[in-house]
């Protein structure tokens, strides 16, 4: 009998000072706040119900600490780094819109000034998903601990959408989602659980 395909639990890191202020936090290694640490610990019961064959994690401290506080043993994967926001690092969307004079500015629609294009982020998540597939097809589960925009792009790509489809999947700090299958079709099983 063929094993049932596994699932992917995606976990966004807990709150940081910058995420609380809605600042674009790409490669800056901002630590969790006390509330972020508490919410990461709050993930432990759910994480304990999963018995992942693999837990992959961004190398940034906010993701690593979230994984460890949730009771997970992560393997670092640099492809899970957050989007490189370039000149927009540390700035809010409102500040960027005011400075650029573009009331519709968004990372999802603008590449000028970013350190990494949406397509490049999509290429990174494609590598992560390719690494996951053999594990999933053997019937085992995977946990990915990373960042909001990166996990949103990954979810879009899992569902067969273009990378920009990630704009539709808001993921709260310490939020989780479950990616899996309905028969052979990749689906979204849960979001912000």
Tab-separated table of C-alpha atoms in Angstrom, residues 4-156:
chain	number	residue	atom	x	y	z
A	4	UNK	CA	-0.434	8.785	2.378
A	5	UNK	CA	1.495	11.927	1.452
A	6	UNK	CA	2.916	13.916	4.329
A	7	UNK	CA	2.122	17.488	5.255
A	8	UNK	CA	4.109	20.687	5.710
A	9	UNK	CA	3.591	22.759	8.832
A	10	UNK	CA	4.689	26.333	8.119
A	11	UNK	CA	5.512	28.455	11.173
A	12	UNK	CA	6.172	32.177	11.144
A	13	UNK	CA	8.536	33.443	13.823
A	14	UNK	CA	7.152	35.185	16.909
A	15	UNK	CA	6.830	38.932	17.327
A	16	UNK	CA	9.852	41.213	17.059
A	17	UNK	CA	10.028	44.932	17.724
A	18	UNK	CA	10.039	45.557	13.985
A	19	UNK	CA	7.167	43.200	13.168
A	20	UNK	CA	5.102	44.881	15.890
A	21	UNK	CA	5.708	48.212	14.077
A	22	UNK	CA	5.047	46.674	10.607
A	23	UNK	CA	8.605	47.370	9.452
A	24	UNK	CA	9.965	45.364	6.533
A	25	UNK	CA	12.354	43.001	8.275
A	26	UNK	CA	14.365	41.029	5.758
A	27	UNK	CA	17.957	40.245	6.606
A	28	UNK	CA	18.309	42.382	9.753
A	29	UNK	CA	18.694	39.919	12.618
A	30	UNK	CA	16.073	41.322	15.002
A	31	UNK	CA	15.403	39.240	18.161
A	32	UNK	CA	12.025	38.165	19.481
A	33	UNK	CA	10.270	40.409	21.976
A	34	UNK	CA	9.134	38.949	25.283
A	35	UNK	CA	5.661	38.543	23.748
A	36	UNK	CA	7.294	36.837	20.749
A	37	UNK	CA	9.071	34.396	23.039
A	38	UNK	CA	5.804	33.654	24.851
A	39	UNK	CA	3.936	33.013	21.597
A	40	UNK	CA	6.764	30.752	20.389
A	41	UNK	CA	6.495	28.731	23.605
A	42	UNK	CA	2.749	28.608	22.993
A	43	UNK	CA	3.431	26.688	19.771
A	44	UNK	CA	5.006	23.803	21.700
A	45	UNK	CA	1.804	21.768	22.300
A	46	UNK	CA	0.907	21.860	18.603
A	47	UNK	CA	4.495	21.237	17.513
A	48	UNK	CA	4.582	18.297	19.925
A	49	UNK	CA	1.684	16.688	18.065
A	50	UNK	CA	3.746	16.667	14.883
A	51	UNK	CA	6.562	14.174	14.507
A	52	UNK	CA	8.387	15.741	11.583
A	53	UNK	CA	10.979	13.801	9.690
A	54	UNK	CA	12.652	17.147	9.012
A	55	UNK	CA	12.435	20.623	10.531
A	56	UNK	CA	14.001	23.291	8.345
A	57	UNK	CA	14.572	26.808	9.632
A	58	UNK	CA	15.804	30.189	8.487
A	59	UNK	CA	19.244	31.040	9.912
A	60	UNK	CA	17.967	34.308	11.435
A	61	UNK	CA	17.698	34.401	15.235
A	62	UNK	CA	13.985	35.226	15.324
A	63	UNK	CA	13.181	32.031	13.419
A	64	UNK	CA	15.752	29.838	15.201
A	65	UNK	CA	14.567	30.977	18.632
A	66	UNK	CA	10.939	30.390	17.651
A	67	UNK	CA	11.771	26.831	16.595
A	68	UNK	CA	13.726	26.090	19.759
A	69	UNK	CA	11.107	27.628	22.083
A	70	UNK	CA	8.441	25.552	20.314
A	71	UNK	CA	10.434	22.416	21.141
A	72	UNK	CA	11.647	21.755	17.608
A	73	UNK	CA	15.139	20.714	16.547
A	74	UNK	CA	15.771	22.714	13.378
A	75	UNK	CA	18.193	22.215	10.542
A	76	UNK	CA	19.252	25.561	9.067
A	77	UNK	CA	18.331	26.194	5.429
A	78	UNK	CA	19.525	29.533	3.989
A	79	UNK	CA	16.805	29.314	1.314
A	80	UNK	CA	14.315	30.072	4.130
A	81	UNK	CA	15.783	33.561	4.738
A	82	UNK	CA	13.241	36.348	4.454
A	83	UNK	CA	13.004	38.461	1.305
A	84	UNK	CA	15.900	40.893	0.908
A	85	UNK	CA	14.123	44.263	1.016
A	86	UNK	CA	17.206	46.239	0.048
A	87	UNK	CA	16.658	50.001	0.424
A	88	UNK	CA	13.301	49.379	2.120
A	89	UNK	CA	14.702	47.375	5.036
A	90	UNK	CA	13.378	48.598	8.379
A	91	UNK	CA	10.766	50.873	6.827
A	92	UNK	CA	6.984	50.653	6.932
A	93	UNK	CA	4.822	50.557	3.833
A	94	UNK	CA	3.324	53.942	4.793
A	95	UNK	CA	6.819	55.511	4.990
A	96	UNK	CA	7.831	54.013	1.660
A	97	UNK	CA	4.634	55.197	-0.037
A	98	UNK	CA	5.154	58.716	1.310
A	99	UNK	CA	8.808	58.821	0.207
A	100	UNK	CA	8.208	57.360	-3.260
A	101	UNK	CA	5.003	59.280	-3.886
A	102	UNK	CA	3.401	55.976	-4.936
A	103	UNK	CA	0.207	55.393	-2.916
A	104	UNK	CA	0.014	51.824	-4.242
A	105	UNK	CA	3.614	50.757	-3.489
A	106	UNK	CA	3.915	47.115	-2.412
A	107	UNK	CA	6.679	44.528	-2.374
A	108	UNK	CA	4.281	42.365	-4.385
A	109	UNK	CA	4.153	44.773	-7.331
A	110	UNK	CA	7.413	46.769	-7.235
A	111	UNK	CA	10.948	45.490	-7.668
A	112	UNK	CA	12.875	48.767	-7.885
A	113	UNK	CA	14.897	49.305	-4.719
A	114	UNK	CA	14.454	45.758	-3.447
A	115	UNK	CA	17.549	43.645	-2.842
A	116	UNK	CA	15.835	40.597	-4.311
A	117	UNK	CA	13.052	40.272	-6.878
A	118	UNK	CA	9.844	38.343	-6.307
A	119	UNK	CA	11.062	35.876	-8.932
A	120	UNK	CA	14.286	35.277	-6.990
A	121	UNK	CA	12.297	34.598	-3.815
A	122	UNK	CA	10.157	32.196	-5.857
A	123	UNK	CA	13.280	30.364	-7.027
A	124	UNK	CA	14.430	29.918	-3.421
A	125	UNK	CA	11.084	28.522	-2.254
A	126	UNK	CA	11.010	26.191	-5.257
A	127	UNK	CA	14.297	24.701	-3.995
A	128	UNK	CA	12.810	24.279	-0.497
A	129	UNK	CA	9.712	22.557	-1.893
A	130	UNK	CA	11.847	20.280	-4.089
A	131	UNK	CA	13.752	19.263	-0.963
A	132	UNK	CA	10.445	18.537	0.814
A	133	UNK	CA	8.805	16.397	-1.868
A	134	UNK	CA	10.674	13.091	-1.320
A	135	UNK	CA	9.950	13.292	2.416
A	136	UNK	CA	6.273	14.091	1.834
A	137	UNK	CA	5.886	11.325	-0.743
A	138	UNK	CA	7.273	8.847	1.782
A	139	UNK	CA	4.344	9.764	4.046
A	140	UNK	CA	6.311	11.840	6.527
A	141	UNK	CA	5.740	15.414	7.693
A	142	UNK	CA	7.986	18.476	7.557
A	143	UNK	CA	8.060	21.689	9.603
A	144	UNK	CA	9.345	24.937	8.058
A	145	UNK	CA	10.099	27.848	10.412
A	146	UNK	CA	10.629	31.099	8.585
A	147	UNK	CA	9.228	34.557	7.846
A	148	UNK	CA	5.940	36.078	6.684
A	149	UNK	CA	6.609	37.021	3.069
A	150	UNK	CA	8.817	34.008	2.378
A	151	UNK	CA	6.181	31.586	3.680
A	152	UNK	CA	3.460	33.399	1.748
A	153	UNK	CA	5.411	32.960	-1.501
A	154	UNK	CA	6.086	29.323	-0.598
A	155	UNK	CA	2.371	28.729	-0.014
A	156	UNK	CA	1.466	30.299	-3.342
